[in-house]
């Protein structure tokens, strides 16, 4: 069995942070490419799937957004941003409750 190559977490975070900046600016194609790159670096982290969910939601695809939020939660059931985003998109969000929409 081959040893898994060491993941460069700095590169992962650079990709995620740059993608979030692109999302905020509406540059979805650029954000998608960076998020796919982050997945290639480390597919076991919830942040990237949460960000993909946000991107889908911003594009009006709530169903796909929910799938990404669920993927993030399958990796880390305690990841609050994805839990909040999923709850909000399936109608469990209550007025006055904090809306996460963060990666």
CSV table of C-alpha atoms in Angstrom, one decimal:
chain,number,residue,atom,x,y,z
A,1,UNK,CA,0.0,0.0,0.0
A,2,UNK,CA,1.4,3.4,-0.9
A,3,UNK,CA,1.6,6.2,1.6
A,4,UNK,CA,-0.7,9.0,1.0
A,5,UNK,CA,1.1,12.1,0.0
A,6,UNK,CA,1.2,14.8,2.7
A,7,UNK,CA,-1.5,17.4,2.1
A,8,UNK,CA,-0.4,21.0,2.0
A,9,UNK,CA,-3.0,22.6,4.1
A,10,UNK,CA,-1.8,26.1,3.3
A,11,UNK,CA,-2.6,25.4,-0.4
A,12,UNK,CA,-6.0,24.0,0.5
A,13,UNK,CA,-6.9,27.1,2.6
A,14,UNK,CA,-5.6,29.5,-0.1
A,15,UNK,CA,-7.9,27.8,-2.6
A,16,UNK,CA,-10.9,28.0,-0.3
A,17,UNK,CA,-10.3,31.6,0.7
A,18,UNK,CA,-9.8,32.7,-2.9
A,19,UNK,CA,-12.9,30.8,-4.0
A,20,UNK,CA,-15.0,32.5,-1.2
A,21,UNK,CA,-13.7,35.9,-2.5
A,22,UNK,CA,-14.8,34.9,-6.0
A,23,UNK,CA,-18.2,33.8,-4.8
A,24,UNK,CA,-18.7,37.2,-3.1
A,25,UNK,CA,-17.9,38.9,-6.4
A,26,UNK,CA,-20.1,36.6,-8.4
A,27,UNK,CA,-17.3,34.9,-10.2
A,28,UNK,CA,-18.8,31.4,-10.1
A,29,UNK,CA,-16.6,29.7,-12.7
A,30,UNK,CA,-13.4,30.9,-11.0
A,31,UNK,CA,-14.8,29.9,-7.6
A,32,UNK,CA,-15.8,26.4,-8.9
A,33,UNK,CA,-12.3,25.8,-10.3
A,34,UNK,CA,-10.6,26.8,-7.1
A,35,UNK,CA,-13.0,24.6,-5.0
A,36,UNK,CA,-12.3,21.6,-7.3
A,37,UNK,CA,-8.6,22.3,-6.8
A,38,UNK,CA,-9.1,22.3,-3.0
A,39,UNK,CA,-11.0,19.0,-3.2
A,40,UNK,CA,-8.0,17.5,-5.1
A,41,UNK,CA,-5.7,18.7,-2.3
A,42,UNK,CA,-7.9,17.4,0.6
A,43,UNK,CA,-11.3,15.9,-0.1
A,44,UNK,CA,-11.9,15.1,3.6
A,45,UNK,CA,-12.6,18.7,4.8
A,46,UNK,CA,-16.2,20.1,5.1
A,47,UNK,CA,-15.4,23.7,4.3
A,48,UNK,CA,-15.1,23.2,0.5
A,49,UNK,CA,-18.4,21.3,0.3
A,50,UNK,CA,-20.1,24.0,2.3
A,51,UNK,CA,-18.7,26.6,-0.1
A,52,UNK,CA,-19.9,24.6,-3.1
A,53,UNK,CA,-23.3,24.6,-1.5
A,54,UNK,CA,-23.3,28.3,-1.1
A,55,UNK,CA,-22.3,28.7,-4.7
A,56,UNK,CA,-25.2,26.4,-5.8
A,57,UNK,CA,-27.6,28.3,-3.6
A,58,UNK,CA,-26.4,31.7,-5.0
A,59,UNK,CA,-27.1,30.3,-8.5
A,60,UNK,CA,-30.6,29.3,-7.5
A,61,UNK,CA,-30.0,25.5,-7.2
A,62,UNK,CA,-31.3,24.9,-3.7
A,63,UNK,CA,-31.5,21.1,-4.2
A,64,UNK,CA,-27.8,20.8,-5.2
A,65,UNK,CA,-26.8,23.2,-2.4
A,66,UNK,CA,-28.5,20.9,0.1
A,67,UNK,CA,-26.6,17.9,-1.3
A,68,UNK,CA,-23.3,19.8,-0.8
A,69,UNK,CA,-24.3,20.8,2.8
A,70,UNK,CA,-25.1,17.2,3.5
A,71,UNK,CA,-21.7,16.1,2.1
A,72,UNK,CA,-20.0,18.5,4.4
A,73,UNK,CA,-22.0,17.2,7.4
A,74,UNK,CA,-21.1,13.6,6.4
A,75,UNK,CA,-17.5,14.5,6.9
A,76,UNK,CA,-18.0,16.5,10.1
A,77,UNK,CA,-21.5,16.2,11.7
A,78,UNK,CA,-20.6,19.1,14.0
A,79,UNK,CA,-19.7,21.6,11.3
A,80,UNK,CA,-22.1,24.4,12.2
A,81,UNK,CA,-22.0,26.5,9.0
A,82,UNK,CA,-23.3,23.6,6.9
A,83,UNK,CA,-25.8,22.6,9.6
A,84,UNK,CA,-27.2,26.2,9.6
A,85,UNK,CA,-27.2,26.4,5.8
A,86,UNK,CA,-28.9,23.1,5.4
A,87,UNK,CA,-31.5,23.9,8.1
A,88,UNK,CA,-32.2,27.2,6.5
A,89,UNK,CA,-32.6,25.8,3.0
A,90,UNK,CA,-35.0,23.0,4.1
A,91,UNK,CA,-37.2,25.4,6.0
A,92,UNK,CA,-36.0,24.6,9.5
A,93,UNK,CA,-34.6,28.1,9.9
A,94,UNK,CA,-36.6,30.4,12.2
A,95,UNK,CA,-36.7,34.2,12.0
A,96,UNK,CA,-34.1,35.8,14.2
A,97,UNK,CA,-31.8,32.8,13.9
A,98,UNK,CA,-28.3,33.5,12.7
A,99,UNK,CA,-27.9,32.8,9.0
A,100,UNK,CA,-24.4,31.3,8.3
A,101,UNK,CA,-23.7,31.4,4.6
A,102,UNK,CA,-20.0,31.1,5.4
A,103,UNK,CA,-17.5,28.7,4.0
